[in-house]
Amino acid sequence: MSDDEAKKSAPFDEPRWLAGFEKETGTPPVATSPHGAPARNPLYTARDGVALSESDTTPGAAPFTRGAYFSMYTGRPWTVRQYAGFATARDSNRFYRDNLARGQTGLSVAFDLPTHRGYDSDHERARGDVGKAGVAIDSIEDVAVLFDGIDLGAVSVSMTMNGAVLPVLGAYFALAAERGNPPQRLRGTIQNDILKEFMVRHTYIYPPAPSMRITADVIAECSAHYPKFNPVSISGYHMQEAGATAVQELAYTIGNGLAYVEAALAAGGAVDDFAPRLSFFFGVGMDFFTEVAKLRAARRLWAELVRERFAPSRESSLRLRMHCQTSGVSLTAQQPLNNVVRTTVEALAAVLGGTQSLHTNSFDEALALPSDRAATVARNTQLILRHETDVCETVDPLGGSYLIESLTDSMVAQARQLLQEVDAGGGMVAAIESGLVQRRIARAATERQVRLERGNDKLVGVNLYVSSDEREPEIRRIDNAAVLAEQRQRLERLRAMRDQRAVDESLGRLRHVAESGEGNLLRASIDCMAVRATVGEVSAVLEELWGRYMPKDNNVTGVYSAGFDADPKWAALRARVDTFEARQGRRPRLLVAKLGQDGHDRGAKLIASGFVDAGFVVDLAPMFRTPEEVAKIAIDHDVHAIGISSLAGGHETLVPRLLGALRDAGAADIAVVCGGIVPAEDRQALIEQGVADVFVPGTPVLDCIDRVLNVLSGEVA
């Protein structure tokens, strides 16, 4: 045998290969993943994988690393869902029925922001948001239209509802009873994950303590009477959308789940009575192998911690079942057809990670609610994966991969470290109330944005291979005025035809349950909705007792200054701010605000962080303000400009109201700029109405600072 042949047949020498890797390639043998995931080696071998225990090699057995069920997709494929809801219940019903006929196997309902926040559509604070980012639901009559022609006992229904969970779920259960569906037949999931709302999404209503009581009562009622209905969907998805790393999403989602178990036990429940019906909801981003490992790690971590802390007697109490949704934050307004590829990659990661159901985002959702064409492509993405690939033929096909097993172990270990920090601070509720978790996520989001702007993280069409001639696709538009008028008419008819005495009595009983602590809040809410009380009326009864919660600011600073410290463009911007101060006698002052009921504040916080670091004085307006209230804040704070962040389509009606309020107050000299999900045709309309500049999604914060300085200096961009 020749020397060359001997070398080829010799065992692979790991240490020597790794030691020579940097010399040969110029790359160190341990690198950091670009998405804030655990460190990544360029090569994985047997020494990187921890040997699995005998139970951990078997899907369907605790700790379920390889799958929640033994046969997984070989026995039953994942449920194909499309998260949808827009305008009126009638419009959404048409969409649901069409998709069920074309292969969708479950419904996921998106509600508009006023419904989330417990306002009827005719409430003053609801005006600009009705029907814009989901379906408007005011009563059981709207729910009846929403599910017209759909057998509630035959279809699994998932509802993303948290703040107004009592009247919305109450209306659903009341309608099912009216249609003759026994509680034991109903299948589905209510999100009911209020801790996540306090952390990142902000569609809460009441303070944490009574909100946790609501969650516990929903768990108790469903466990007792709706055995196939999941009473909580513990959601990491919105954490990822807010900028959390994969490890943060994993740890804080599991931490919230543990807090709900503790709350249900404190209310008198037994862990084995409700734990098997808890479900989880994860986002799936573009770091493919990390996302696969995250889902596997979630199952293992949940099983281990539930066993350690609560000692259930049933193995099913340790099983983590999940729904997944492809990332919304990875979607780009630039070259939107690229999003089809991104969604496909993310959907495959969710499947290889072992999800029980999946929603795929549409390619145009960085611009508006998905069009019918885009939604069809998104749904068919799942159907192609299911029917045209072999992903359903093998359970956990990546199991045993050195990379996947090492990442899974690493994520479990790092998540445990984050949970130890939370436990040291008094648990998840205390960590949220102190702002610890929010600050951790906000910093991760800002660091990610800086990496993007510096070009360290690549995004095709945004900071790599940018095209200037891309045209936006046709988008879905919602006529807010028409939806608002229709919902007001429906409410007027409802109030005229119902038995007002029965409504008043049912609301009185709900108030008694809330005040006394005796009885179940969901049970009382079902009774209210059955006699035609409205979402707003049920919510108002509890708001009178508990008040509406207002969050604390948890903005971070210093990330942009550190990230761009040696960048000449950053130095030039800081110099321009200094020049402005020298000329004006004070630094430029910016009010960053969201209008209406939109609580998605990642963009607003990123802007605030960047502008503060650049030398601006920045005020963050309280959440959920009307345009008139924001105008007053701007005048009282004597700001030079107002920056409006829009994600839910409310800019069409709310920004013109803000401009009008400023004019009426004699403050038209305060410049207004707008950024976020603003379609091209809306941008021009806003400019014509008096907005000084509009920033498209993905605009670098440094460019935003430059352009705002141009506005304040009277320069043309």
Tab-separated table of N, CA, C and O in Angstrom, residues 150 163 171 193 225 238 277 321 367 386-387 406 489 521 531 537 604 658 679:
chain	number	residue	atom	x	y	z
A	150	ILE	N	-69.094	26.229	9.107
A	150	ILE	CA	-67.937	25.446	9.551
A	150	ILE	C	-68.343	24.648	10.787
A	150	ILE	O	-68.847	25.214	11.761
A	163	GLY	N	-55.398	39.297	26.003
A	163	GLY	CA	-56.001	40.278	26.893
A	163	GLY	C	-57.489	40.087	27.089
A	163	GLY	O	-57.998	40.085	28.214
A	171	ALA	N	-67.470	33.637	24.019
A	171	ALA	CA	-68.379	33.683	22.880
A	171	ALA	C	-68.250	32.428	22.025
A	171	ALA	O	-69.248	31.884	21.522
A	193	ASP	N	-51.722	33.547	26.780
A	193	ASP	CA	-50.353	33.648	27.298
A	193	ASP	C	-50.081	35.111	27.646
A	193	ASP	O	-49.466	35.845	26.886
A	225	HIS	N	-64.116	20.852	31.642
A	225	HIS	CA	-65.262	20.688	30.744
A	225	HIS	C	-64.920	20.610	29.259
A	225	HIS	O	-65.775	20.197	28.462
A	238	HIS	N	-43.535	35.525	19.600
A	238	HIS	CA	-43.528	36.985	19.679
A	238	HIS	C	-42.247	37.502	20.329
A	238	HIS	O	-41.841	38.641	20.085
A	277	ARG	N	-52.610	19.177	28.525
A	277	ARG	CA	-53.293	20.019	27.545
A	277	ARG	C	-52.593	21.352	27.318
A	277	ARG	O	-53.085	22.173	26.532
A	321	ARG	N	-46.036	19.717	23.431
A	321	ARG	CA	-46.582	19.740	22.063
A	321	ARG	C	-46.543	21.184	21.578
A	321	ARG	O	-46.761	22.110	22.347
A	367	LEU	N	-45.345	44.105	3.968
A	367	LEU	CA	-45.975	45.276	3.361
A	367	LEU	C	-47.402	45.488	3.846
A	367	LEU	O	-47.859	46.621	3.959
A	386	ARG	N	-45.092	18.409	2.516
A	386	ARG	CA	-45.754	17.193	2.997
A	386	ARG	C	-45.836	16.126	1.911
A	386	ARG	O	-45.563	14.938	2.169
A	387	HIS	N	-46.203	16.513	0.683
A	387	HIS	CA	-46.524	15.522	-0.337
A	387	HIS	C	-45.422	15.283	-1.364
A	387	HIS	O	-45.418	14.246	-2.031
A	406	SER	N	-25.135	18.328	19.475
A	406	SER	CA	-24.332	19.273	20.240
A	406	SER	C	-25.086	20.581	20.468
A	406	SER	O	-25.095	21.133	21.578
A	489	GLN	N	-73.086	49.466	13.064
A	489	GLN	CA	-74.472	49.086	12.771
A	489	GLN	C	-74.826	47.766	13.442
A	489	GLN	O	-75.920	47.613	14.001
A	521	LEU	N	-64.028	32.737	36.309
A	521	LEU	CA	-64.232	33.912	35.451
A	521	LEU	C	-64.633	33.528	34.035
A	521	LEU	O	-65.453	34.217	33.410
A	531	VAL	N	-75.882	35.683	26.402
A	531	VAL	CA	-77.050	36.575	26.394
A	531	VAL	C	-76.773	37.860	25.617
A	531	VAL	O	-77.521	38.817	25.700
A	537	GLU	N	-68.086	45.284	26.923
A	537	GLU	CA	-68.822	45.334	28.190
A	537	GLU	C	-68.213	44.381	29.217
A	537	GLU	O	-68.073	44.738	30.396
A	604	ALA	N	-39.920	50.985	17.286
A	604	ALA	CA	-39.861	52.243	18.029
A	604	ALA	C	-38.675	52.252	18.990
A	604	ALA	O	-37.967	53.262	19.135
A	658	LEU	N	-53.211	63.055	13.560
A	658	LEU	CA	-52.125	63.685	14.292
A	658	LEU	C	-51.735	65.013	13.649
A	658	LEU	O	-51.564	66.030	14.336
A	679	PRO	N	-47.077	50.754	2.863
A	679	PRO	CA	-46.975	50.474	1.430
A	679	PRO	C	-46.635	51.717	0.622
A	679	PRO	O	-46.883	52.857	1.049
